[in-house]
Each structure stands twice: as C-alpha cells, then as structure tokens.
Tab-separated table of C-alpha atoms in Angstrom:
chain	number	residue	atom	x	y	z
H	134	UNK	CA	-30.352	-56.768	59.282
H	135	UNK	CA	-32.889	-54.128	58.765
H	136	UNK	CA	-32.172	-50.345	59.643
H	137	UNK	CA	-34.687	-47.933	59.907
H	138	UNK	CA	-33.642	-45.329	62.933
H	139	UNK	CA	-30.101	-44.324	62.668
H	140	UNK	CA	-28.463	-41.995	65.733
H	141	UNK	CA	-25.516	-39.905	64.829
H	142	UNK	CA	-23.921	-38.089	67.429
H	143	UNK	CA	-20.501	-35.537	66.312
H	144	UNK	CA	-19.704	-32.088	66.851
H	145	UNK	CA	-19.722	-32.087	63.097
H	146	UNK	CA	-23.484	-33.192	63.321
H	147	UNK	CA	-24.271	-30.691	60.794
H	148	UNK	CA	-21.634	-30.968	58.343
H	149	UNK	CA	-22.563	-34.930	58.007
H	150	UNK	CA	-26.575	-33.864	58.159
H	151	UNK	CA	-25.597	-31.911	54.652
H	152	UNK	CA	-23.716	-34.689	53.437
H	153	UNK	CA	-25.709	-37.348	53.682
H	154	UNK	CA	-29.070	-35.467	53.132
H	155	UNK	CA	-27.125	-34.769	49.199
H	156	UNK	CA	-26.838	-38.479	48.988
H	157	UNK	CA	-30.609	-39.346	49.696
H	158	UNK	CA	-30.214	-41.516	52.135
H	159	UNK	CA	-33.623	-43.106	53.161
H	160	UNK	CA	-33.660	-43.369	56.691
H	161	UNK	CA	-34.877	-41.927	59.886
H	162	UNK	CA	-32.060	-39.956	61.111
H	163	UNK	CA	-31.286	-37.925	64.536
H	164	UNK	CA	-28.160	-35.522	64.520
H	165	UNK	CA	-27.105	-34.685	68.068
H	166	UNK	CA	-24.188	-33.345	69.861
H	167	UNK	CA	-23.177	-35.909	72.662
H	168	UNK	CA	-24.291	-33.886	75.361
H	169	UNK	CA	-28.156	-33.700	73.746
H	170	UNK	CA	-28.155	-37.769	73.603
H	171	UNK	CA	-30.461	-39.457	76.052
H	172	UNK	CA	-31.643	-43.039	76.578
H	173	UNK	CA	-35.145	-42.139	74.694
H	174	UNK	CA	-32.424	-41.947	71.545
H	175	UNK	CA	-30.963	-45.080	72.163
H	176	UNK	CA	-34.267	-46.949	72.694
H	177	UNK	CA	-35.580	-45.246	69.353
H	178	UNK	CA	-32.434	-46.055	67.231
H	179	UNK	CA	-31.457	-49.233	65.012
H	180	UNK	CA	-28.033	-47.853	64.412
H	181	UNK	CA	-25.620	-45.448	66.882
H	182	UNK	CA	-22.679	-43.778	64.580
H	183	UNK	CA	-20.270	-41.286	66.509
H	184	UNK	CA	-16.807	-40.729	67.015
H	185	UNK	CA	-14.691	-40.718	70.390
H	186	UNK	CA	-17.661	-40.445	72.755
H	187	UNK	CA	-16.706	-39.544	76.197
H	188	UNK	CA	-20.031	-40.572	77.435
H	189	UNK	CA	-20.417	-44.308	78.427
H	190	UNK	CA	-23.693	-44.983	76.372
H	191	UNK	CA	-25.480	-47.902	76.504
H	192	UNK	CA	-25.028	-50.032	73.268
H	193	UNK	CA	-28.277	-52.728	74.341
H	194	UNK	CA	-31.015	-51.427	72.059
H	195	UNK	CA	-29.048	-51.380	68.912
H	196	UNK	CA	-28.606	-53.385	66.067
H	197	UNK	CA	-25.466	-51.605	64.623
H	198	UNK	CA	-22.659	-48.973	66.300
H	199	UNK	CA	-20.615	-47.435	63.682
H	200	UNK	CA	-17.470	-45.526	64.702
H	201	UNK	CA	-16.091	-42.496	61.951
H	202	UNK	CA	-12.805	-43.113	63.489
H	203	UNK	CA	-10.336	-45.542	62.842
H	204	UNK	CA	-10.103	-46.718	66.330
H	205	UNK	CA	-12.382	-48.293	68.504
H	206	UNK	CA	-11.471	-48.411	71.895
H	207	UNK	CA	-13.620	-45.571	72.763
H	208	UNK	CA	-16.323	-48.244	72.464
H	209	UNK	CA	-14.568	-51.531	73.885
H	210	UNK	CA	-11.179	-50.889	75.968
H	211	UNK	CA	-12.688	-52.285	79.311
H	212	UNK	CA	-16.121	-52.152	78.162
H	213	UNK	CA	-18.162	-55.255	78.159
H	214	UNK	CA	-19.524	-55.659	74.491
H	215	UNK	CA	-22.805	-57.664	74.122
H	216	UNK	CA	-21.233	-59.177	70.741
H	217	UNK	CA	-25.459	-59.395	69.427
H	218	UNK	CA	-24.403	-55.497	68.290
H	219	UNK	CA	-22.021	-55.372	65.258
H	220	UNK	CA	-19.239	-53.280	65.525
H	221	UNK	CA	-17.855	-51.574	62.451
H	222	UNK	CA	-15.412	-48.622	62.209
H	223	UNK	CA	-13.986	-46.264	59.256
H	224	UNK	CA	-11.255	-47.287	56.951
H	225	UNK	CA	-10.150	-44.586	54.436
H	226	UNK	CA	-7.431	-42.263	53.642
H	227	UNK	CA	-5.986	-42.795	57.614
H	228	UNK	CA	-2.914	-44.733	56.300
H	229	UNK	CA	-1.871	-42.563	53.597
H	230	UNK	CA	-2.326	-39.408	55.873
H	231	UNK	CA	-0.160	-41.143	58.916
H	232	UNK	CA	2.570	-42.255	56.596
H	233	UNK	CA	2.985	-38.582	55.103
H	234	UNK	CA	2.534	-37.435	58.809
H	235	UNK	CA	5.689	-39.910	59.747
H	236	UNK	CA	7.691	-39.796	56.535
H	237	UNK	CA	7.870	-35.880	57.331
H	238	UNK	CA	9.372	-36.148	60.336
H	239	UNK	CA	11.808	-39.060	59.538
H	240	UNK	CA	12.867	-36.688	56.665
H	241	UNK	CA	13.109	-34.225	59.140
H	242	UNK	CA	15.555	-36.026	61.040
H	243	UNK	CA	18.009	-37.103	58.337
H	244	UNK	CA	18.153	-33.725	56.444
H	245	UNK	CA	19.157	-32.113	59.501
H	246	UNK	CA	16.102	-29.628	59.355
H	247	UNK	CA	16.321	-28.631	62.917
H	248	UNK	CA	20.487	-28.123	62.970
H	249	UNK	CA	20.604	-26.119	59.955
H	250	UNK	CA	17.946	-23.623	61.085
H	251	UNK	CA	20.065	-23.243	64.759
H	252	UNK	CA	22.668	-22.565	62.033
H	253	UNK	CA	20.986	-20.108	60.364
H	254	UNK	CA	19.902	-17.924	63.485
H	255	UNK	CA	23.486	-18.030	64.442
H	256	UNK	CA	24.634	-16.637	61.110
H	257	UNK	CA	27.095	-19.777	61.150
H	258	UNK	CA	27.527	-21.562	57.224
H	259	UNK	CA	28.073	-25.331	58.953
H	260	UNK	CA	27.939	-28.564	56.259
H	261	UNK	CA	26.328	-31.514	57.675
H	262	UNK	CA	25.717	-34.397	55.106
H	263	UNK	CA	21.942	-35.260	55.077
H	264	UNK	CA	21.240	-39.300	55.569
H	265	UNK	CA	19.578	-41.383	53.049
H	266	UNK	CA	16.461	-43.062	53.708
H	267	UNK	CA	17.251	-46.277	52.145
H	268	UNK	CA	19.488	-46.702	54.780
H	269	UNK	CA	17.220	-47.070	57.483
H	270	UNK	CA	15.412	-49.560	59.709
H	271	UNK	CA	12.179	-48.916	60.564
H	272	UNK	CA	10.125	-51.107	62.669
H	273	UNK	CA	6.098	-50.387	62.735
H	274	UNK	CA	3.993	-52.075	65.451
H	275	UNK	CA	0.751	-52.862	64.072
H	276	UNK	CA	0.763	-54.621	60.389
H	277	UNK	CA	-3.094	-53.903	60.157
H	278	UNK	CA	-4.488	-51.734	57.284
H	279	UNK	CA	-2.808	-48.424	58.518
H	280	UNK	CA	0.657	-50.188	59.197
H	281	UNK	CA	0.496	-52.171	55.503
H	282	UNK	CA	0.167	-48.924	53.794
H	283	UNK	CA	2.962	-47.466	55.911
H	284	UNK	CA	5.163	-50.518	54.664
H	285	UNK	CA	4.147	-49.571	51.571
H	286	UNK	CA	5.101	-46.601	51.251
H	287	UNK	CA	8.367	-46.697	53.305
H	288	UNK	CA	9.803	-49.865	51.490
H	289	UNK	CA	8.845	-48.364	47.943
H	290	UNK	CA	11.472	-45.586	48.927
H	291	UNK	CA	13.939	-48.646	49.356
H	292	UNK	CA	13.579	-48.731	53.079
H	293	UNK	CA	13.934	-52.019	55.161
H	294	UNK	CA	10.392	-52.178	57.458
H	295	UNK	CA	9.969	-54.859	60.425
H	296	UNK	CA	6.756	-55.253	61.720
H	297	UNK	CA	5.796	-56.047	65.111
H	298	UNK	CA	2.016	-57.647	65.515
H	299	UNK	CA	0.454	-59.850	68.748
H	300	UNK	CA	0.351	-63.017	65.648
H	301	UNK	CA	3.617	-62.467	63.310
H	302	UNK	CA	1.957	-63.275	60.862
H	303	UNK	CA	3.631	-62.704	57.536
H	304	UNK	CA	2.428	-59.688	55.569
H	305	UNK	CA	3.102	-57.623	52.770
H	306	UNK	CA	6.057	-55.059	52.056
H	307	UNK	CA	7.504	-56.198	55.189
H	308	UNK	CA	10.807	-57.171	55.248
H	309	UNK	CA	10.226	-58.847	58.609
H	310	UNK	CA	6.973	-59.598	60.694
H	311	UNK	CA	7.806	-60.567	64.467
H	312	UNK	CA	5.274	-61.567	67.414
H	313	UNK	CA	5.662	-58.672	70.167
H	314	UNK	CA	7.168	-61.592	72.406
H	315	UNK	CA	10.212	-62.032	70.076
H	316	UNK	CA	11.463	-58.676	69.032
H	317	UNK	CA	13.689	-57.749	72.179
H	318	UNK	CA	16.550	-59.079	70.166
H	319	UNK	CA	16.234	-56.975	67.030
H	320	UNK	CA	15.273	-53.138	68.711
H	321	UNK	CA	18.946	-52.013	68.726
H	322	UNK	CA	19.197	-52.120	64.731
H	323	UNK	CA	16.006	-49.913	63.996
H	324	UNK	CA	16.728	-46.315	63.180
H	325	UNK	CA	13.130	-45.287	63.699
H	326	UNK	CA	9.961	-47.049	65.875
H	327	UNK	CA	6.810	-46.526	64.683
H	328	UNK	CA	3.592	-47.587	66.816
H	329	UNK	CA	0.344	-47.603	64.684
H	330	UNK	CA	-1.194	-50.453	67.527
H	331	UNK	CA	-5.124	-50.315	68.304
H	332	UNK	CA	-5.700	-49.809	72.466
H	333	UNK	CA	-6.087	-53.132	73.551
H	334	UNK	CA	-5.399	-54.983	76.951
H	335	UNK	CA	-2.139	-56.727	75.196
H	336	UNK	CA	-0.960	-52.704	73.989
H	337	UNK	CA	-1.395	-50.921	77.146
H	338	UNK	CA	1.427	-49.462	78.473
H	339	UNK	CA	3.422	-51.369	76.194
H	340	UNK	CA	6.147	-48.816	75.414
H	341	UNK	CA	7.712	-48.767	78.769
H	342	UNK	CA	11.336	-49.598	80.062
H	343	UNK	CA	11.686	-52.876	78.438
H	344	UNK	CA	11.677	-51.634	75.190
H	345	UNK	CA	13.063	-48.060	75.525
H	346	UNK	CA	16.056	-49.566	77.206
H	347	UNK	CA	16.814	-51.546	74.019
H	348	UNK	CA	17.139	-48.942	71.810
H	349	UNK	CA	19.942	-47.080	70.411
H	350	UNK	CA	19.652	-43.889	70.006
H	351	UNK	CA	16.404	-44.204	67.926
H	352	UNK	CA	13.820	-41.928	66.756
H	353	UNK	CA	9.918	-42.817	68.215
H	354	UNK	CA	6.747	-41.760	67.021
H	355	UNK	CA	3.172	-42.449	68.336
H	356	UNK	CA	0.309	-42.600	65.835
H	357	UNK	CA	-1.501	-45.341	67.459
H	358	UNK	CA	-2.645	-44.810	70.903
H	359	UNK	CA	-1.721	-42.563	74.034
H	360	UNK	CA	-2.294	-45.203	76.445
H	361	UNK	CA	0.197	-47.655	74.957
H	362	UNK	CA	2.781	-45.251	76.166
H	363	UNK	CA	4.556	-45.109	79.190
H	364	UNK	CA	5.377	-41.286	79.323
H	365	UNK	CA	7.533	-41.367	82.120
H	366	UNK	CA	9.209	-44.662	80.984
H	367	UNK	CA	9.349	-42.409	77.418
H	368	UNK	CA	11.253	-39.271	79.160
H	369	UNK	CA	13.923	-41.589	80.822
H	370	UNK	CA	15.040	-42.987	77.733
H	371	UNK	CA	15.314	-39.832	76.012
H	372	UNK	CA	16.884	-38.434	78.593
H	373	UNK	CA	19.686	-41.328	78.351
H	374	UNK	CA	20.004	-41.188	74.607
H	375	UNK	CA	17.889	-44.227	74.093
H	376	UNK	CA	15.622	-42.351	72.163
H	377	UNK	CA	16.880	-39.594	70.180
H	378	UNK	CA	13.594	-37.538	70.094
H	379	UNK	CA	9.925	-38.368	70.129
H	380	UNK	CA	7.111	-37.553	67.784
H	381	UNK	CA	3.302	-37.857	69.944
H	382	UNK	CA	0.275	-37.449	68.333
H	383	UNK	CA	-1.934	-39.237	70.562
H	384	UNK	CA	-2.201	-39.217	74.264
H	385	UNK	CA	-3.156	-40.677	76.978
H	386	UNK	CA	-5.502	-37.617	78.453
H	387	UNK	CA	-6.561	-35.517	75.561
H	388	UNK	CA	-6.175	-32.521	75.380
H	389	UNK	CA	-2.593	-33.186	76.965
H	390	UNK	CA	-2.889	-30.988	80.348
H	391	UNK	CA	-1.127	-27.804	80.515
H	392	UNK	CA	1.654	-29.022	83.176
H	393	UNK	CA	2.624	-32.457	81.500
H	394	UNK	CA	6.513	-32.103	81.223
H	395	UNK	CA	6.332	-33.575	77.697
H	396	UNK	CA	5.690	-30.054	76.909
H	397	UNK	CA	9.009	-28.528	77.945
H	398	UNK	CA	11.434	-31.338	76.366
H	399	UNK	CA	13.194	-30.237	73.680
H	400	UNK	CA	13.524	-33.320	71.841
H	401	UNK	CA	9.837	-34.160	71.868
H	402	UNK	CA	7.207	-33.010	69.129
H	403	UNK	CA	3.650	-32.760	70.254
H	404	UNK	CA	0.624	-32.492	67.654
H	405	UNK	CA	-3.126	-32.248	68.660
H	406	UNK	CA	-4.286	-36.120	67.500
H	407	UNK	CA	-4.592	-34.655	63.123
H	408	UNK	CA	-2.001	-37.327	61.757
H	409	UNK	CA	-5.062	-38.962	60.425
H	410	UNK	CA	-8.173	-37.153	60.478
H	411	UNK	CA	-11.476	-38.096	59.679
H	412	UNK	CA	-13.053	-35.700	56.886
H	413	UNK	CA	-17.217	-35.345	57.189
H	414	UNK	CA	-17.069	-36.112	53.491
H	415	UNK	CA	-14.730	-40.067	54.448
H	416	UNK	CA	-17.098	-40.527	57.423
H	417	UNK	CA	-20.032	-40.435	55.432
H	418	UNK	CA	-18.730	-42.096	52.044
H	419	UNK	CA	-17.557	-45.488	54.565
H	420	UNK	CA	-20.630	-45.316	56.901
H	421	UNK	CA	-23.213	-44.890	53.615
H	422	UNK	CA	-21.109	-48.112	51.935
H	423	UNK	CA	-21.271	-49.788	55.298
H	424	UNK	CA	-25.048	-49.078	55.626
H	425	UNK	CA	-25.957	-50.347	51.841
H	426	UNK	CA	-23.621	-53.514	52.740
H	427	UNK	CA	-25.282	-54.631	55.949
H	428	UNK	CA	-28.688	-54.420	53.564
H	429	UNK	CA	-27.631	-56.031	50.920
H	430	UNK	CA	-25.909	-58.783	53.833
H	431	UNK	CA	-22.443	-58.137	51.859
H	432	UNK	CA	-18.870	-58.923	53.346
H	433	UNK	CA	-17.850	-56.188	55.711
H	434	UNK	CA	-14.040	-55.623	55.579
H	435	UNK	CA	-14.659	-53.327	58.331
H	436	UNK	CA	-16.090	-55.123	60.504
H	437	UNK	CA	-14.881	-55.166	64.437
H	438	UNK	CA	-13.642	-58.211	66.400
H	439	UNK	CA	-14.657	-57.395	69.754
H	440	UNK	CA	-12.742	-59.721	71.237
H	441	UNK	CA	-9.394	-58.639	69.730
H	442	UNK	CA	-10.515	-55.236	70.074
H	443	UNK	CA	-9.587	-53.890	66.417
C-alpha cells in the first residue's frame, strides 16, 4: 500500500503536527480540527487518522483510517464499513493505565478509604479491619489486550481473575475464561466486575437486569464502553444491594448531561473518560510504527476486524 496524503484531524492537531514534524516523517500531511474537514480532504487523502469523530465522514476515498484511540466504534458501531479500507487503531500504555485506574478503586474499597474519612470528620477513632486482595474474585469482560494486562496485573497480586469473552477462549493469567452465554452461574462469587468490552452489537446494553440481578453485593466498574450499560438497569441494582457501588468512566452521552441521576447517587463514582488516555507523544509513536509497517507490508497486530468490530 502506498501513502502519500495523510489527513489528521484532533483537537490536539498541533501538539501531533510538532511531534511528528521532530520525527521527519515524509509525507503530505493536513492537520485539521473536525469542524475544518471537508470532502475536498477526504478526496485528497490516502490515509484519515483521528480520534472519536462526531462527524459521520465518509471513509470511500481512503486507503487507510487510523484511530489514536483504543476503541473503534466511533468508526464502525452501525456504520457500514467498505472492508477495501484497513482499519487500524492504537495499542499502548491503555492497559497499564486502566488497571492502575481499577486497582485504585478496588483498594479503595477494601481499605475502607471512604468509612474512615466519615470517621475522621466525626472525630470518632472506629477500627475496621481492611480486606486483602488475594481474597478476591474478580471477573473482567473482555480478555483482549487491555483485559490480559489487567489479569496480569491483578493475578500477580495473588488475585483469582475470570474472564468473560463472546469465544471463551482460554487465555493467559486467567484463572477462568467463560463465553458471555455461560457465566450466569458463576456472577454471585465475584467480589468485583470489571467491563473492559469494545461497543459492539453483541455488548450493547449488555449490563442490564440479567446480570445485575445475579450479583451479590459486588463492586462494578466501567472502563469499556457507556453504551454497554444499562444505567437505569445499573441504579436498580444498587439500589437493592446488588451492586455495592459503581465506578463509570465511560458513558453513553459524553459529556454525561447535567440532570442524569447518576450524578446524585452516593455510591456511584463518575470520572470524565481519562482511565486510559491517549498521550500526543503514544498516538504518534503507534500511528508512525503503523505507517512504516503498512510500507514495508509487515504484520499489523493492530489491525481492525470490521466484522467483529475490535
């Protein structure tokens, strides 16, 4: 595949002009904010790179779309894909960054952070016994690249992790890999679920009553996608001690709107989509590999099933 004319479209258009400018790439480039981008661009360009586009561009006149997220669905999630276009997408630091992001709130939980500072306000010296983490089940849906590392960071600290995939397929540092058609049966043992799942057809809405209602008391965190929540289906169970609180990064309507009663419940966290954040400096260093790959017609481990959708 030749590249010539390569489109990049960010609000950090600038940042990633710098960067990649002080790595001498030699191509024709065109930095633009989305708003700038017109169909002259896209008739002009070999290669489209951008990241969560809210625009509904049209992919037909190039070679190669390259996302600087982790996530794709931006591009494919009821889109038809004309599967002539390769598809790649980042892969960095993202599962390092959302294990911290989780392991931080899991330690959270089971050193009492939250009950000991109540304490504190109220003057009142209270021991609670923090939990060990080695006691806990964790299950993680999604045993991709982000989900693996999670495993392996989780079971390294002598915790038992199930995973949960659409295949269950065997894979590393789990304990367990299940199908998302057979884990009903094991939910009430986790202490902790975990989804790191692309936005797919299969994942929509997949976090609703079914699953909630098997739970015990668990803690839930969302790192994968807003949509595979059910928020309403979410608050229920909470609010009947299914689910003991609720860590959301990522929603279904970003930013989350001003009146969404996730907002007001006390038992639910709410971060602005940073558990794994793209820097300028990772976009560039995996799209510049990518780009010298596709040249050189190497193996690309990031490349994009577009009919999976991840």
């Amino acid at each position: 595949m030749i590249i010539k004319n390569i489109l990049i479209v960010s609000p950090m258009h600038k940042e990633i002009k710098r960067i990649i400018e002080s790595k001498k790439v030699q191509k024709n480039f065109r930095y633009l904010l989305e708003e700038e981008v017109n169909h002259e661009d896209f008739v002009w360009a070999d290669a489209f790179v951008s990241f969560n586009t809210k625009s509904t561009f049209d992919y037909h006149h190039v070679k190669w779309v390259h996302s600087l997220g982790a996530g794709v669905d931006r591009f494919l999630f009821k889109n038809v894909w004309n599967e002539n276009v390769l598809l790649t997408r980042t892969i960095c630091s993202f599962g390092q960054r959302i294990a911290e992001y989780c392991l931080s709130y899991i330690l959270k939980d089971l050193q009492f952070h939250d009950q000991f500072q109540a304490y504190k306000l109220q003057g009142n010296w209270h021991p609670i016994t923090p939990k060990l983490l080695n006691e806990q089940k964790i299950m993680v849906f999604g045993t991709g690249e982000i989900g693996q590392k999670m495993a392996m960071i989780f079971s390294s600290l002598g915790v038992d992790v199930y995973g949960v995939s659409l295949s269950g397929k065997k894979k590393a540092y789990f304990k367990e890999v299940m199908s998302i058609n057979a884990l009903i049966s094991r939910l009430n043992e986790m202490n902790y679920i975990i989804n790191t799942l692309p936005l797919t057809e299969e994942t929509e809405g997949l976090f609703d009553e079914t699953i909630f209602m098997q739970l015990s008391n668990a803690g839930f965190i969302n790192v994968g996608r807003g949509a595979s929540l059910n928020e309403k289906a979410l608050l229920n169970a909470l609010n009947q001690h299914q689910v003991r609180f609720a860590v959301l990064d990522v929603f279904a309507h970003e930013p989350l709107p001003e009146d969404n009663p996730l907002w007001n419940h006390k038992h639910v966290t709410i971060t602005p989509h940073i558990s794994a954040v793209t820097t300028p400096s990772e976009g560039v260093e995996c799209f510049v590999e990518t780009l010298k790959n596709i040249e050189e017609n190497k193996p690309l481990h990031n490349k994009v099933d577009v009919n999976k959708g991840y």
